Tab-separated table of C-alpha atoms in Angstrom:
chain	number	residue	atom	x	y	z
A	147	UNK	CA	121.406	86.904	262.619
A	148	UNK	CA	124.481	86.453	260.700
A	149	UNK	CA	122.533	86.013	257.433
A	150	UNK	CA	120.586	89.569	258.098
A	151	UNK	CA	124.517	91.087	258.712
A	152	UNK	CA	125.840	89.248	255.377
A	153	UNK	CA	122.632	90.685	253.462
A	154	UNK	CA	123.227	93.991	255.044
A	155	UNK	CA	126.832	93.941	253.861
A	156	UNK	CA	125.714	92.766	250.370
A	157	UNK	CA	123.296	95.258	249.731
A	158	UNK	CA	125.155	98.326	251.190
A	159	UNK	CA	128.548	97.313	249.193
A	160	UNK	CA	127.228	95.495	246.105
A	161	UNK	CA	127.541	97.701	242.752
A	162	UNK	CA	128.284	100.802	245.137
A	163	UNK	CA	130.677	102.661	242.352
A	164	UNK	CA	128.533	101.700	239.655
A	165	UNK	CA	124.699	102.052	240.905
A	166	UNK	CA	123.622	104.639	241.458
A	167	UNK	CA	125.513	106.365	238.963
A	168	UNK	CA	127.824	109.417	240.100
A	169	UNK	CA	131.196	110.640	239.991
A	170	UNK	CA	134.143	108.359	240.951
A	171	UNK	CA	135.453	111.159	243.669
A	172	UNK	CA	132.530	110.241	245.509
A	173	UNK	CA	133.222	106.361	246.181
A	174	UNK	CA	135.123	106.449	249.409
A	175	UNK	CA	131.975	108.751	250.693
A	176	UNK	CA	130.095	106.717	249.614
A	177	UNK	CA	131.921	103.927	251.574
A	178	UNK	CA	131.841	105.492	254.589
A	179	UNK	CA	128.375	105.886	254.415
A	180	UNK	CA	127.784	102.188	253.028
A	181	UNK	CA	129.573	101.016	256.024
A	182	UNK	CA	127.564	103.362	258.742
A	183	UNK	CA	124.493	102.098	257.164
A	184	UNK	CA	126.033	98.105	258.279
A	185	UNK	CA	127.377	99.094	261.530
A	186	UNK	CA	123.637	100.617	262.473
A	187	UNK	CA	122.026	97.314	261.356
A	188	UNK	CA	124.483	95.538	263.400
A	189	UNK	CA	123.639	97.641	266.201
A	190	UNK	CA	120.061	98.161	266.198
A	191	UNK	CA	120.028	94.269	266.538
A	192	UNK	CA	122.317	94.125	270.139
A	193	UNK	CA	120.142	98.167	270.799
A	194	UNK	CA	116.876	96.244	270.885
A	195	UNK	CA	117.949	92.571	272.162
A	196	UNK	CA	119.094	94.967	275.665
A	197	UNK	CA	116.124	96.782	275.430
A	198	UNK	CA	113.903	94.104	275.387
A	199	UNK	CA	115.655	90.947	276.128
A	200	UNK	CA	113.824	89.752	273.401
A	201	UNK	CA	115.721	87.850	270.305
A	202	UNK	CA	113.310	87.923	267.628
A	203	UNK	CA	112.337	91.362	267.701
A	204	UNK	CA	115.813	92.345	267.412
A	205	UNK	CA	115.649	89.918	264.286
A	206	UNK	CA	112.717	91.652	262.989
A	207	UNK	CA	113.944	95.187	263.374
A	208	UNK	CA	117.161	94.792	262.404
A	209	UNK	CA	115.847	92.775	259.358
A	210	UNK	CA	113.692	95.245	258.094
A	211	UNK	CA	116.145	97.977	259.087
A	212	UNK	CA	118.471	95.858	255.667
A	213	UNK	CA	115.724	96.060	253.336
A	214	UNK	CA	113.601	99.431	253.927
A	215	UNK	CA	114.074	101.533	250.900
A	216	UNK	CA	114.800	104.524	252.548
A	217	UNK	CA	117.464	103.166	254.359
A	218	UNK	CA	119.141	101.435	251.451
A	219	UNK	CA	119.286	104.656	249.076
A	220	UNK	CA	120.451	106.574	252.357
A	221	UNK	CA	123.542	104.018	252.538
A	222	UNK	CA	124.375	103.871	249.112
A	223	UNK	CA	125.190	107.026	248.377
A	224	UNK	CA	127.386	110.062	250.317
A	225	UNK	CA	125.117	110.812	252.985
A	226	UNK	CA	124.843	112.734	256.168
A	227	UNK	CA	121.698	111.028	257.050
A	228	UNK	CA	123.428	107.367	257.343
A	229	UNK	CA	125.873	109.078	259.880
A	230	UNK	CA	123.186	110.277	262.270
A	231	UNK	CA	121.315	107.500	261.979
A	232	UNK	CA	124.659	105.543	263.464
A	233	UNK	CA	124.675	108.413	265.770
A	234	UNK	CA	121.570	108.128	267.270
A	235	UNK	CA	121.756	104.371	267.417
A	236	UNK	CA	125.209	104.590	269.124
A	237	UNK	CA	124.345	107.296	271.829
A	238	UNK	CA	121.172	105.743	272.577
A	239	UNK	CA	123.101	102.316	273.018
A	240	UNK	CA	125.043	104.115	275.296
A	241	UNK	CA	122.446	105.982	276.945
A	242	UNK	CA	120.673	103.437	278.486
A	243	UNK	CA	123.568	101.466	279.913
A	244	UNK	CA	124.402	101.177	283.844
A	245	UNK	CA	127.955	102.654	284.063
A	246	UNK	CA	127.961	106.488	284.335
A	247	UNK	CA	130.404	106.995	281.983
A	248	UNK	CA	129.373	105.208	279.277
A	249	UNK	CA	125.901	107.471	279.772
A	250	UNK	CA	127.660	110.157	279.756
A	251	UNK	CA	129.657	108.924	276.610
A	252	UNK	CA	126.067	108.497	274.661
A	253	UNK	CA	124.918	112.203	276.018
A	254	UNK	CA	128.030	113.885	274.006
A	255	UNK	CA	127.502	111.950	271.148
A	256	UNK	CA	123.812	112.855	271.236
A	257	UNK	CA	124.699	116.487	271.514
A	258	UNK	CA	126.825	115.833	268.756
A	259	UNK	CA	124.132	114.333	266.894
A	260	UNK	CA	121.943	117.443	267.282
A	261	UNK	CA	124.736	119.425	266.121
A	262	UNK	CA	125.604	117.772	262.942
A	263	UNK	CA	122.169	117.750	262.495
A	264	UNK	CA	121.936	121.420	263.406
A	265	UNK	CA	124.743	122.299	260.690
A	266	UNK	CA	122.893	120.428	258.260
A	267	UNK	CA	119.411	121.937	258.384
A	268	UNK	CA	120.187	125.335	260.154
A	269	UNK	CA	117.326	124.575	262.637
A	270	UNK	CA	118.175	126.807	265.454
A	271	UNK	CA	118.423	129.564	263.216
A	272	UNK	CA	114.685	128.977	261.428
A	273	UNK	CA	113.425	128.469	264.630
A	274	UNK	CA	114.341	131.575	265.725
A	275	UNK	CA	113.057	133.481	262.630
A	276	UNK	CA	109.387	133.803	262.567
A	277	UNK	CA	108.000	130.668	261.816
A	278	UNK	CA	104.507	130.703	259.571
A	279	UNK	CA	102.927	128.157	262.211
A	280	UNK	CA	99.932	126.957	259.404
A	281	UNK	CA	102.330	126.353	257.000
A	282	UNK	CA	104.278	123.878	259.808
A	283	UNK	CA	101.613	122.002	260.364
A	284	UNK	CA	100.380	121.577	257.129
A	285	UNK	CA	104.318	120.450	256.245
A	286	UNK	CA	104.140	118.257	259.470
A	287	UNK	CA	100.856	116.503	257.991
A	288	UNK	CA	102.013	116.378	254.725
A	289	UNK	CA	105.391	114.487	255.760
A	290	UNK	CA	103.521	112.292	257.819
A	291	UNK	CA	100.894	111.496	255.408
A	292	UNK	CA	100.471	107.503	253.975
A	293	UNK	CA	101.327	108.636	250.569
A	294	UNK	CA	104.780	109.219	251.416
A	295	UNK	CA	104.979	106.269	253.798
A	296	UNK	CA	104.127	104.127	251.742
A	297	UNK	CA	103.909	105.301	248.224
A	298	UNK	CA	105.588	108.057	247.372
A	299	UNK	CA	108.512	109.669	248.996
A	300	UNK	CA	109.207	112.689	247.136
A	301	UNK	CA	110.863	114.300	249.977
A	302	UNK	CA	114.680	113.814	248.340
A	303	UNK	CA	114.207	114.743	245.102
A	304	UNK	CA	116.981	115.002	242.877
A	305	UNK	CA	118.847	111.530	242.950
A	306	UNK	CA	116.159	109.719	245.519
A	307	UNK	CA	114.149	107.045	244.806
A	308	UNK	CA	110.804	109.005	244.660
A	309	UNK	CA	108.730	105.898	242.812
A	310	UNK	CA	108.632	104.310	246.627
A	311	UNK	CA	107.397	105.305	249.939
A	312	UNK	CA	109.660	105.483	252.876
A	313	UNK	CA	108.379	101.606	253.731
A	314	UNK	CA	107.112	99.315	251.493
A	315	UNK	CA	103.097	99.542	250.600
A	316	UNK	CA	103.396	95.752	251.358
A	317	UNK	CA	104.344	96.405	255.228
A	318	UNK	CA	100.862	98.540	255.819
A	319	UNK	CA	99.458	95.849	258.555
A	320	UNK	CA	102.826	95.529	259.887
A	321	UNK	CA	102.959	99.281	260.332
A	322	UNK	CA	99.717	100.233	261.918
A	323	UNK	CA	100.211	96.663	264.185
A	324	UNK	CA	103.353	98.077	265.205
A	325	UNK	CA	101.992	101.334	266.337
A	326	UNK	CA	99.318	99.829	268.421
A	327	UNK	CA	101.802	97.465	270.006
A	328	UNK	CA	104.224	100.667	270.756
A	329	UNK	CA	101.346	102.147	272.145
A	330	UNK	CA	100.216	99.378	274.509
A	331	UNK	CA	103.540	98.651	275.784
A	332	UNK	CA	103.847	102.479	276.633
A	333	UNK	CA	106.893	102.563	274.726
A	334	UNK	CA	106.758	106.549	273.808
A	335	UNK	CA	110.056	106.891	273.654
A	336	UNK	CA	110.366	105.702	270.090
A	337	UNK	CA	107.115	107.240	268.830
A	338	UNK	CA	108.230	110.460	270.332
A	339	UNK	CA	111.527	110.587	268.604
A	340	UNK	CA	109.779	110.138	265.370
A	341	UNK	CA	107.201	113.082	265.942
A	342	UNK	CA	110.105	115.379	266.669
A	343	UNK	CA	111.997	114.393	263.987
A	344	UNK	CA	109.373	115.421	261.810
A	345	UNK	CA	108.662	118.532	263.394
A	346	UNK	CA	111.938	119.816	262.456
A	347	UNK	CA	111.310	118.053	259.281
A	348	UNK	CA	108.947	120.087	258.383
A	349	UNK	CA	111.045	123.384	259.089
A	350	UNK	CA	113.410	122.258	256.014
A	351	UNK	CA	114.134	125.587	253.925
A	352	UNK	CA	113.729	123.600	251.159
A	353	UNK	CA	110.778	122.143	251.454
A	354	UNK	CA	108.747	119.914	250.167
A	355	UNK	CA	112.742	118.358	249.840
A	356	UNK	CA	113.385	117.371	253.263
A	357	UNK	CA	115.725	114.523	253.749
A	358	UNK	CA	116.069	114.880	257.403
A	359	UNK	CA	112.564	112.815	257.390
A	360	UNK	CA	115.140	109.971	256.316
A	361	UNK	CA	115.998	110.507	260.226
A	362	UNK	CA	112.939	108.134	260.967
A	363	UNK	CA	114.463	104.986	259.514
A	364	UNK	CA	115.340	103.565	263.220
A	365	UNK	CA	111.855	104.275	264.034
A	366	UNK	CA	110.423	102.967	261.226
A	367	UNK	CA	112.162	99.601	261.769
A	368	UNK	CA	111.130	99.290	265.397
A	369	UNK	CA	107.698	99.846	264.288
A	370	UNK	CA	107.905	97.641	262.160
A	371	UNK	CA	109.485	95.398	264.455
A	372	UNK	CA	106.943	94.955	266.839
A	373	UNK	CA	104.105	94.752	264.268
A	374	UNK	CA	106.116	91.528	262.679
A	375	UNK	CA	106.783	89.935	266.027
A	376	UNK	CA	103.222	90.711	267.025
A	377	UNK	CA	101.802	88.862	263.665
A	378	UNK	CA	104.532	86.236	263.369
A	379	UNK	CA	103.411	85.248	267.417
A	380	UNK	CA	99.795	85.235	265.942
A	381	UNK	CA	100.607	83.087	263.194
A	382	UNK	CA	102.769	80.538	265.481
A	383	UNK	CA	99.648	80.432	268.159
A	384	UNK	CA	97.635	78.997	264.827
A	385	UNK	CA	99.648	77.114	263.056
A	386	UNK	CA	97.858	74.069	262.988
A	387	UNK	CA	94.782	76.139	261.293
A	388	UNK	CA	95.728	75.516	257.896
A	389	UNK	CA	93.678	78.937	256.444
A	390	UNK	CA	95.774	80.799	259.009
A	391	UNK	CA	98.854	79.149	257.816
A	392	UNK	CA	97.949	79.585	254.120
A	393	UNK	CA	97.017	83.342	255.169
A	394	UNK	CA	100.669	83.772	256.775
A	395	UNK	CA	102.412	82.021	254.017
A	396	UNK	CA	100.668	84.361	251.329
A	397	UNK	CA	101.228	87.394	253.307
A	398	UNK	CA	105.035	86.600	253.894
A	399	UNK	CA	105.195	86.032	249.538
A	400	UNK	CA	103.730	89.492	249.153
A	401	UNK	CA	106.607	90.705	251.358
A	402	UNK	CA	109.190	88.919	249.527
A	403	UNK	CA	107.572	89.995	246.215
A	404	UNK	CA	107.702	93.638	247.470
A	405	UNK	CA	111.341	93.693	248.347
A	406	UNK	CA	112.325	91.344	245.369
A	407	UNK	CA	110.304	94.710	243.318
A	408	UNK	CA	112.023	97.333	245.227
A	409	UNK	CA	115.844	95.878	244.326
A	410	UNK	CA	114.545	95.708	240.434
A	411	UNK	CA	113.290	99.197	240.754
A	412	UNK	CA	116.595	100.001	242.396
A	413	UNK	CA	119.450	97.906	240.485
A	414	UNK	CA	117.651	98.335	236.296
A	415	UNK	CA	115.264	101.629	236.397
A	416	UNK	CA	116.866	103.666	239.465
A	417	UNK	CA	120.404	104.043	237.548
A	418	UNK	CA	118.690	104.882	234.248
A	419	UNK	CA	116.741	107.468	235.950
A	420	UNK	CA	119.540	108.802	237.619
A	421	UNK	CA	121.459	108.743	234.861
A	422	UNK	CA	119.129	110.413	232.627
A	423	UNK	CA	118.553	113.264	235.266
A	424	UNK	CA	122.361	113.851	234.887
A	425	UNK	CA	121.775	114.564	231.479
A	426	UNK	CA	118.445	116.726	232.051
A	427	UNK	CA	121.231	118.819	234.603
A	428	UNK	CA	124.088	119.549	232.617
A	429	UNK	CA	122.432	120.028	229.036
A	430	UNK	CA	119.538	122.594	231.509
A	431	UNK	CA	121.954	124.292	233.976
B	300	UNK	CA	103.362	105.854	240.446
B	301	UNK	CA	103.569	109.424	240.720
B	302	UNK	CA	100.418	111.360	239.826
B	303	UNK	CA	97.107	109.807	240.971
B	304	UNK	CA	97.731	111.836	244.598
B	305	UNK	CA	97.068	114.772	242.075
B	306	UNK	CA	94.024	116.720	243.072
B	307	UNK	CA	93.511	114.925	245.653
B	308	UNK	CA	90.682	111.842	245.501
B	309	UNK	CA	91.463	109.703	243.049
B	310	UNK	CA	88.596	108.243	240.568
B	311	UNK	CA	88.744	104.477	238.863
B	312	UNK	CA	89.300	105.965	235.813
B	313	UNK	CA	92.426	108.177	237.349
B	314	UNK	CA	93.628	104.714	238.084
B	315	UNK	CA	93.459	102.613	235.006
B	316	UNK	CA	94.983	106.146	233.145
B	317	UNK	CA	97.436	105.687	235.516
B	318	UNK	CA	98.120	102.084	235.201
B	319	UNK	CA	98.495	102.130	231.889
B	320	UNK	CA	101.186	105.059	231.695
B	321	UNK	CA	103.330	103.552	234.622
B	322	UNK	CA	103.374	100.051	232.768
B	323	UNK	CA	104.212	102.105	229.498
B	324	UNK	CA	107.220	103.882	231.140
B	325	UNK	CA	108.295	100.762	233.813
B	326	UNK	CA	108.188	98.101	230.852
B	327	UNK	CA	109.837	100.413	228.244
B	328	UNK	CA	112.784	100.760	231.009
B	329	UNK	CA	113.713	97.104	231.098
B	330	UNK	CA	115.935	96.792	228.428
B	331	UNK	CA	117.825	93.236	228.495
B	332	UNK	CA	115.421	92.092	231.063
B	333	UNK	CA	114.092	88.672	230.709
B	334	UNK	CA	110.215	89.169	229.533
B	335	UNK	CA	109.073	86.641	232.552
B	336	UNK	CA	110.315	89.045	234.847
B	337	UNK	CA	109.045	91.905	233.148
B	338	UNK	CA	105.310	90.431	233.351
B	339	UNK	CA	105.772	88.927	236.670
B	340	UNK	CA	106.787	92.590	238.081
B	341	UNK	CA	105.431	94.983	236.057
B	342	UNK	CA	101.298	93.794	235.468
B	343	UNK	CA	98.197	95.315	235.746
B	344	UNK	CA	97.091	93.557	238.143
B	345	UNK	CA	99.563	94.387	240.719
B	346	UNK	CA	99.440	98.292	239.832
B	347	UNK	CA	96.051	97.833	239.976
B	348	UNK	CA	95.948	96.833	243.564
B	349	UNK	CA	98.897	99.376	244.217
B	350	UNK	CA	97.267	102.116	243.088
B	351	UNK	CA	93.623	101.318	244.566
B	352	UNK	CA	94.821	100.652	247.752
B	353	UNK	CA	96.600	104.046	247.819
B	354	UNK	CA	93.839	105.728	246.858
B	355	UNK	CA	91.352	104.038	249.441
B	356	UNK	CA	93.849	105.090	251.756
B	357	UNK	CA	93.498	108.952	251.064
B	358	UNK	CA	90.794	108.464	253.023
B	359	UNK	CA	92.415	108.097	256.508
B	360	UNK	CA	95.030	110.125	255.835
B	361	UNK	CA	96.527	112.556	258.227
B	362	UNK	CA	97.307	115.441	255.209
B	363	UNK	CA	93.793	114.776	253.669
B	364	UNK	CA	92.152	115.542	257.053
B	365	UNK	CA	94.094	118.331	257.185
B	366	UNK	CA	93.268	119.783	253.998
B	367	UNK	CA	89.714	118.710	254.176
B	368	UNK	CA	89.172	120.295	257.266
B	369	UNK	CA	91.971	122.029	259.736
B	370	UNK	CA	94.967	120.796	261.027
B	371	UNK	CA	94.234	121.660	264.570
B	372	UNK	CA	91.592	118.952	264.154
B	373	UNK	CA	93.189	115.998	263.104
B	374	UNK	CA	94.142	114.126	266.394
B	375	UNK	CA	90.163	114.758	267.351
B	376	UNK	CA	89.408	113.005	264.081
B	377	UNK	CA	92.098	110.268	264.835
B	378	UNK	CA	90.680	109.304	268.504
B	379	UNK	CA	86.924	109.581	267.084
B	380	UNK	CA	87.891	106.387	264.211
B	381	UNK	CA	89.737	104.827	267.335
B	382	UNK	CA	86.502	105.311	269.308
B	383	UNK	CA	84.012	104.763	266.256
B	384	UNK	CA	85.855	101.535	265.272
B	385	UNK	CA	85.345	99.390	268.376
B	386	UNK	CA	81.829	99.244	267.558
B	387	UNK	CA	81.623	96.829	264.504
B	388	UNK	CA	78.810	98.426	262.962
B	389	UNK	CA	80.505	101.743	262.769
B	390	UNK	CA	83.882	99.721	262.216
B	391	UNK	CA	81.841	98.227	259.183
B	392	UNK	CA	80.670	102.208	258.243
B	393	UNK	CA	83.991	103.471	258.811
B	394	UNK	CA	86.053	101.100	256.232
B	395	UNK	CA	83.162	100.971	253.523
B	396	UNK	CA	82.469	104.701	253.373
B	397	UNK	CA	85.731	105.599	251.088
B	398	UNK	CA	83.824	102.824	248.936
B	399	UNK	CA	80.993	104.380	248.881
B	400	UNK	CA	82.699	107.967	247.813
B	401	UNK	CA	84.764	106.331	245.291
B	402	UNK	CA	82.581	104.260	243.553
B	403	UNK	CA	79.616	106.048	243.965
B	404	UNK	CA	79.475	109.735	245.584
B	405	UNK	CA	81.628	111.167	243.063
B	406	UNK	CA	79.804	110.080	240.138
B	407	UNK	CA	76.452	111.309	241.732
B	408	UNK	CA	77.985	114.301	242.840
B	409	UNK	CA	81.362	115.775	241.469
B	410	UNK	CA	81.802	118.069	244.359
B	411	UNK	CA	81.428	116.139	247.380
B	412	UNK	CA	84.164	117.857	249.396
B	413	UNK	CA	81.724	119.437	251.528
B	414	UNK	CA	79.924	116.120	252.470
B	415	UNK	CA	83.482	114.614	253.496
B	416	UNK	CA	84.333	117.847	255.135
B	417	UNK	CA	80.685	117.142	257.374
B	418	UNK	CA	81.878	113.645	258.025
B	419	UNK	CA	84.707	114.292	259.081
B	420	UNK	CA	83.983	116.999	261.478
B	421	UNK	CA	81.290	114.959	262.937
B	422	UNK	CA	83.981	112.201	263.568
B	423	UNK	CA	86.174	115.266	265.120
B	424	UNK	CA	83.097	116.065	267.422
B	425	UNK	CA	82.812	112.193	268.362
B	426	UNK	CA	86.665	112.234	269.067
B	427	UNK	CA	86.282	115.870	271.282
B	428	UNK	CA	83.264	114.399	273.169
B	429	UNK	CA	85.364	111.409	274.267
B	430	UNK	CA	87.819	113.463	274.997
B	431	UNK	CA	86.252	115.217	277.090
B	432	UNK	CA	84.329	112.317	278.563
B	433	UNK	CA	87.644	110.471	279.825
B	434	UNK	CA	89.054	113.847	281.444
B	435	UNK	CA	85.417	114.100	283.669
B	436	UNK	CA	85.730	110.893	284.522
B	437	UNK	CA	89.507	111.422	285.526
């Protein structure tokens, strides 16, 4: 646990003035964000351990919560996302505790949530324009499609990392195990949240760039969660099958060599390309 | 990796063009980078897989049902794979038939959107009859 926290810290703080490359006004945003980006992590981990009484999925979530790309460009740079995100995590922490206050506590700063959010994306006020419903759905579709789950997330365009998907391709079984687990355990709640969020995802006025699908990252990571608890209890039941062991050993490589690709992508090519859109901007505009 | 969702279905030729450019552009990037890292990440054979896998995928994807048919349809097409699948024979069918269209379909026929378009509503109608089976039953 503390080694997830101490990575977390690491890879929200390391290089933040430098990579990726922007003005130095923007460094204690980009702080605050860095640091809302930790304290979910942190929390997601004691959010699901109360949930679910269950150590190792807290592990697992909050783990992959640290190292899903999405979540790491969110928290590196000034970002309203990374502050609902803590939002959420916070009032639903709240939420589901015993004393009536505390609820009560995690109801405001849900409300608040929605109205941050609200002020952001101007949702209320698109919703009550007329809405060309075909044109939802086929957004809705679009932003849940595999291709930007896993490939190519080209929903934050100018200064997001558009190369990689909003997990990594390497996390597919993990994904789709996760879902099925979610759904056997009746655990809507989560999968329910996520829908929603990209309903009004899908509203954005400026679409196909629609960072509020960043919203998902909690979601994603529970997911993904259960899937890895799910396969990593598989593994353990058969671990004296050495072609199941050899299986889980290769499969947990590919993982690592995934991530280990993502923070090359992200610490040498990201800042070039960001840098080099800078240019494109000023010399066009 | 950017382009190979263009138009849709990718071909094996779409994807080595593909690999080929991305390595061009990823490896020209690295500057000061030691070369074993450079071939250990950026390689054909990973893009390879990358790429392929992505555009097996397509296949089962919630947009390209959309497209491909109607949106209104894609949860029917959803519980008919979920239905379909529990049968290994049509489990078997299910994960070989973006094989078959890749590899083969497309170079037989260049326009085989309608014949996907048929499959898929006939999964659709599998999912609706299901449906409908479970509610009777209810």
């Amino acid at each position: 646990m503390i080694f997830i926290f101490i990575l977390a810290f690491v890879t929200r703080f390391i290089y933040l003035g430098r990579i990726p490359p922007g003005l130095s006004e923007v460094f204690l945003g980009r702080v605050f964000s860095a640091l809302s980006g930790f304290l979910s992590i942190v929390l997601i981990y004691f959010l699901i351990k109360k949930l679910f009484n269950n150590c190792d999925l807290a592990l697992f979530t909050s783990s992959i919560l640290t190292l899903l790309p999405i979540s790491i460009v969110e928290n590196r740079i000034v970002s309203w996302v990374s502050t609902a995100v803590l939002l959420i995590i916070v009032g639903y922490f709240l939420m589901i505790d015993r004393l009536i206050y505390k609820k009560i506590i995690g109801i405001v700063l849900l409300i608040i949530f929605l109205w941050y959010i609200d002020k952001e994306i101007l949702l209320l006020e698109r919703l009550l324009k007329d809405i060309d419903l075909i044109l939802l759905v086929n957004n809705f579709f679009d932003l849940a499609s595999f291709n930007k789950l896993f490939f190519v997330n080209d929903t934050f365009w100018f200064g997001g990392i558009r190369r990689y998907g909003m997990i990594y391709s390497e996390m597919i079984p993990l994904f789709f195990v996760g879902i099925y687990e979610l759904i056997n355990k009746k655990q809507f709640q989560f999968l329910i949240f996520g829908l929603i969020v990209l309903f009004f995802s899908s509203l954005s006025p400026t679409y196909p760039e629609a960072r509020e699908v960043s919203l998902l990252m909690p979601v994603l990571a529970i997911i993904l969660g259960f899937g890895s608890l799910k396969i990593f209890n598989y593994f353990k039941l058969r671990k004296k099958n050495i072609f199941t062991s050899i299986l889980g050993l290769v499969y947990i490589l590919i993982l690592f060599y995934g991530v280990m690709n993502f923070f090359h992508y992200y610490f040498v090519h990201y800042s070039f390309e960001v840098e080099q859109e800078n240019v494109y901007q000023i010399n066009k505009f | 990796m950017g382009v190979v969702a263009q138009g849709f279905f990718c071909s094996t030729e779409g994807i080595i063009q593909h690999i080929f450019q991305s390595l061009l552009a990823d490896i020209t990037n690295d500057v000061g980078v030691s070369f074993i890292i450079i071939r250990f990440l950026h390689n054909k054979l990973i893009y390879g897989l990358i790429l392929s896998f992505r555009c097996y995928l397509q296949f089962f994807d919630p947009y390209v049902f959309a497209v491909t048919t109607t949106s209104f349809i894609v949860p029917l097409i959803y519980m008919g794979l979920f239905k379909l699948a529990k049968n290994k024979f049509f489990l078997l069918v299910i994960l070989l038939f973006p094989l078959f269209i890749i590899l083969l379909l497309r170079r037989i026929i260049p326009d085989f959107y309608p014949i996907l378009k048929i499959y898929y509503i006939l999964i659709a109608l599998y999912g609706l009859l299901t449906f409908l089976a479970i509610r009777i039953n209810r």
